[in-house]
Amino acid sequence: MTDTWRHEDGGPRRRSCVAGARLALQPGESLKSTSRAVMVATMVVLASTDEVFLLCHTGGDDAVSWIERIDPVTLEALSASEKLPGGPAWPGGLAVH
């Protein structure tokens, strides 16, 4: 994978896709998915194929957000930021550089 997903919604135009991205499945190939339960996952952004970040948050008037660096295959948290005040259920946005 050479393209990255570095900003919320794929960038300021909010196209929700990486430019030029496609599945390009070949005959006999298939997709495999992995899932993980989290409180609320707002978005995933990719800094590179091995740097994947997940923005999470709680709800309510005193919502907090945090960012996890996750394993790109298992989705398990490798590290996490401190809890960040978010206000009334607004998770914030995320970009990597």
mmCIF file of C-alpha atoms in Angstrom:
data_model
loop_
_atom_site.group_PDB
_atom_site.id
_atom_site.type_symbol
_atom_site.label_atom_id
_atom_site.label_comp_id
_atom_site.label_asym_id
_atom_site.label_seq_id
_atom_site.Cartn_x
_atom_site.Cartn_y
_atom_site.Cartn_z
ATOM 1 C CA MET A 1 0.000 0.000 0.000
ATOM 2 C CA THR A 2 1.518 3.306 -1.037
ATOM 3 C CA ASP A 3 -1.387 5.651 -0.317
ATOM 4 C CA THR A 4 -2.080 6.893 3.182
ATOM 5 C CA TRP A 5 -5.166 8.121 4.969
ATOM 6 C CA ARG A 6 -3.650 10.989 6.923
ATOM 7 C CA HIS A 7 -6.615 13.240 7.768
ATOM 8 C CA GLU A 8 -10.198 13.109 8.916
ATOM 9 C CA ASP A 9 -12.486 12.215 5.986
ATOM 10 C CA GLY A 10 -9.470 11.789 3.701
ATOM 11 C CA GLY A 11 -8.640 15.504 3.637
ATOM 12 C CA PRO A 12 -10.335 18.914 3.494
ATOM 13 C CA ARG A 13 -12.535 18.004 0.508
ATOM 14 C CA ARG A 14 -14.068 15.215 2.647
ATOM 15 C CA ARG A 15 -14.062 12.673 -0.158
ATOM 16 C CA SER A 16 -13.700 9.885 2.411
ATOM 17 C CA CYS A 17 -11.231 7.991 0.251
ATOM 18 C CA VAL A 18 -7.558 7.988 -0.587
ATOM 19 C CA ALA A 19 -6.831 9.313 -4.088
ATOM 20 C CA GLY A 20 -6.476 6.434 -6.514
ATOM 21 C CA ALA A 21 -7.434 3.808 -3.927
ATOM 22 C CA ARG A 22 -9.068 0.635 -5.178
ATOM 23 C CA LEU A 23 -9.338 -2.970 -4.082
ATOM 24 C CA ALA A 24 -7.886 -4.479 -7.270
ATOM 25 C CA LEU A 25 -8.838 -8.007 -6.225
ATOM 26 C CA GLN A 26 -7.653 -10.654 -8.635
ATOM 27 C CA PRO A 27 -9.491 -13.900 -9.477
ATOM 28 C CA GLY A 28 -9.190 -16.279 -6.544
ATOM 29 C CA GLU A 29 -8.369 -13.515 -4.048
ATOM 30 C CA SER A 30 -10.643 -12.607 -1.151
ATOM 31 C CA LEU A 31 -10.992 -10.002 1.579
ATOM 32 C CA LYS A 32 -10.488 -10.782 5.250
ATOM 33 C CA SER A 33 -11.746 -8.568 8.074
ATOM 34 C CA THR A 34 -10.890 -8.125 11.732
ATOM 35 C CA SER A 35 -13.008 -6.364 14.355
ATOM 36 C CA ARG A 36 -12.525 -5.126 17.902
ATOM 37 C CA ALA A 37 -14.981 -3.737 20.444
ATOM 38 C CA VAL A 38 -14.285 -0.134 21.539
ATOM 39 C CA MET A 39 -16.316 2.524 23.375
ATOM 40 C CA VAL A 40 -16.742 4.803 20.343
ATOM 41 C CA ALA A 41 -14.325 4.801 17.411
ATOM 42 C CA THR A 42 -14.531 8.016 15.397
ATOM 43 C CA MET A 43 -11.921 7.459 12.712
ATOM 44 C CA VAL A 44 -8.761 5.635 11.716
ATOM 45 C CA VAL A 45 -5.875 7.419 10.007
ATOM 46 C CA LEU A 46 -2.720 5.920 8.505
ATOM 47 C CA ALA A 47 0.694 7.522 8.746
ATOM 48 C CA SER A 48 2.156 4.532 6.885
ATOM 49 C CA THR A 49 1.273 0.873 6.415
ATOM 50 C CA ASP A 50 2.621 0.096 9.874
ATOM 51 C CA GLU A 51 1.501 3.274 11.703
ATOM 52 C CA VAL A 52 -2.247 3.178 12.245
ATOM 53 C CA PHE A 53 -4.047 5.520 14.652
ATOM 54 C CA LEU A 54 -7.584 5.228 16.052
ATOM 55 C CA LEU A 55 -9.472 8.209 17.520
ATOM 56 C CA CYS A 56 -11.803 7.097 20.340
ATOM 57 C CA HIS A 57 -14.126 8.985 22.665
ATOM 58 C CA THR A 58 -16.836 8.723 25.289
ATOM 59 C CA GLY A 59 -20.217 10.469 25.167
ATOM 60 C CA GLY A 60 -22.078 13.001 27.257
ATOM 61 C CA ASP A 61 -21.420 16.585 28.291
ATOM 62 C CA ASP A 62 -17.984 15.763 29.694
ATOM 63 C CA ALA A 63 -16.761 13.556 26.849
ATOM 64 C CA VAL A 64 -13.088 12.711 26.585
ATOM 65 C CA SER A 65 -11.109 11.594 23.556
ATOM 66 C CA TRP A 66 -7.929 9.589 23.208
ATOM 67 C CA ILE A 67 -5.783 8.303 20.387
ATOM 68 C CA GLU A 68 -4.519 4.750 20.151
ATOM 69 C CA ARG A 69 -1.706 3.508 17.948
ATOM 70 C CA ILE A 70 -3.053 0.134 16.854
ATOM 71 C CA ASP A 71 -1.671 -2.971 15.200
ATOM 72 C CA PRO A 72 -2.769 -2.843 11.530
ATOM 73 C CA VAL A 73 -3.653 -6.561 11.493
ATOM 74 C CA THR A 74 -4.984 -7.407 14.974
ATOM 75 C CA LEU A 75 -6.308 -3.876 15.767
ATOM 76 C CA GLU A 76 -5.015 -4.232 19.336
ATOM 77 C CA ALA A 77 -3.845 -1.035 21.051
ATOM 78 C CA LEU A 78 -0.047 -0.722 21.062
ATOM 79 C CA SER A 79 -0.067 2.596 22.933
ATOM 80 C CA ALA A 80 -2.538 5.333 23.846
ATOM 81 C CA SER A 81 -2.525 9.057 24.528
ATOM 82 C CA GLU A 82 -3.712 10.559 27.769
ATOM 83 C CA LYS A 83 -7.452 11.271 28.008
ATOM 84 C CA LEU A 84 -8.121 14.610 26.289
ATOM 85 C CA PRO A 85 -11.087 16.826 27.305
ATOM 86 C CA GLY A 86 -13.546 16.960 24.422
ATOM 87 C CA GLY A 87 -16.601 18.753 25.790
ATOM 88 C CA PRO A 88 -20.197 17.850 24.914
ATOM 89 C CA ALA A 89 -19.744 14.610 22.930
ATOM 90 C CA TRP A 90 -17.436 16.166 20.352
ATOM 91 C CA PRO A 91 -14.569 13.772 19.646
ATOM 92 C CA GLY A 92 -12.404 16.229 17.737
ATOM 93 C CA GLY A 93 -10.426 15.474 14.591
ATOM 94 C CA LEU A 94 -7.158 13.778 13.808
ATOM 95 C CA ALA A 95 -4.331 14.250 11.307
ATOM 96 C CA VAL A 96 -0.863 12.699 11.164
ATOM 97 C CA HIS A 97 2.285 14.037 9.563
#
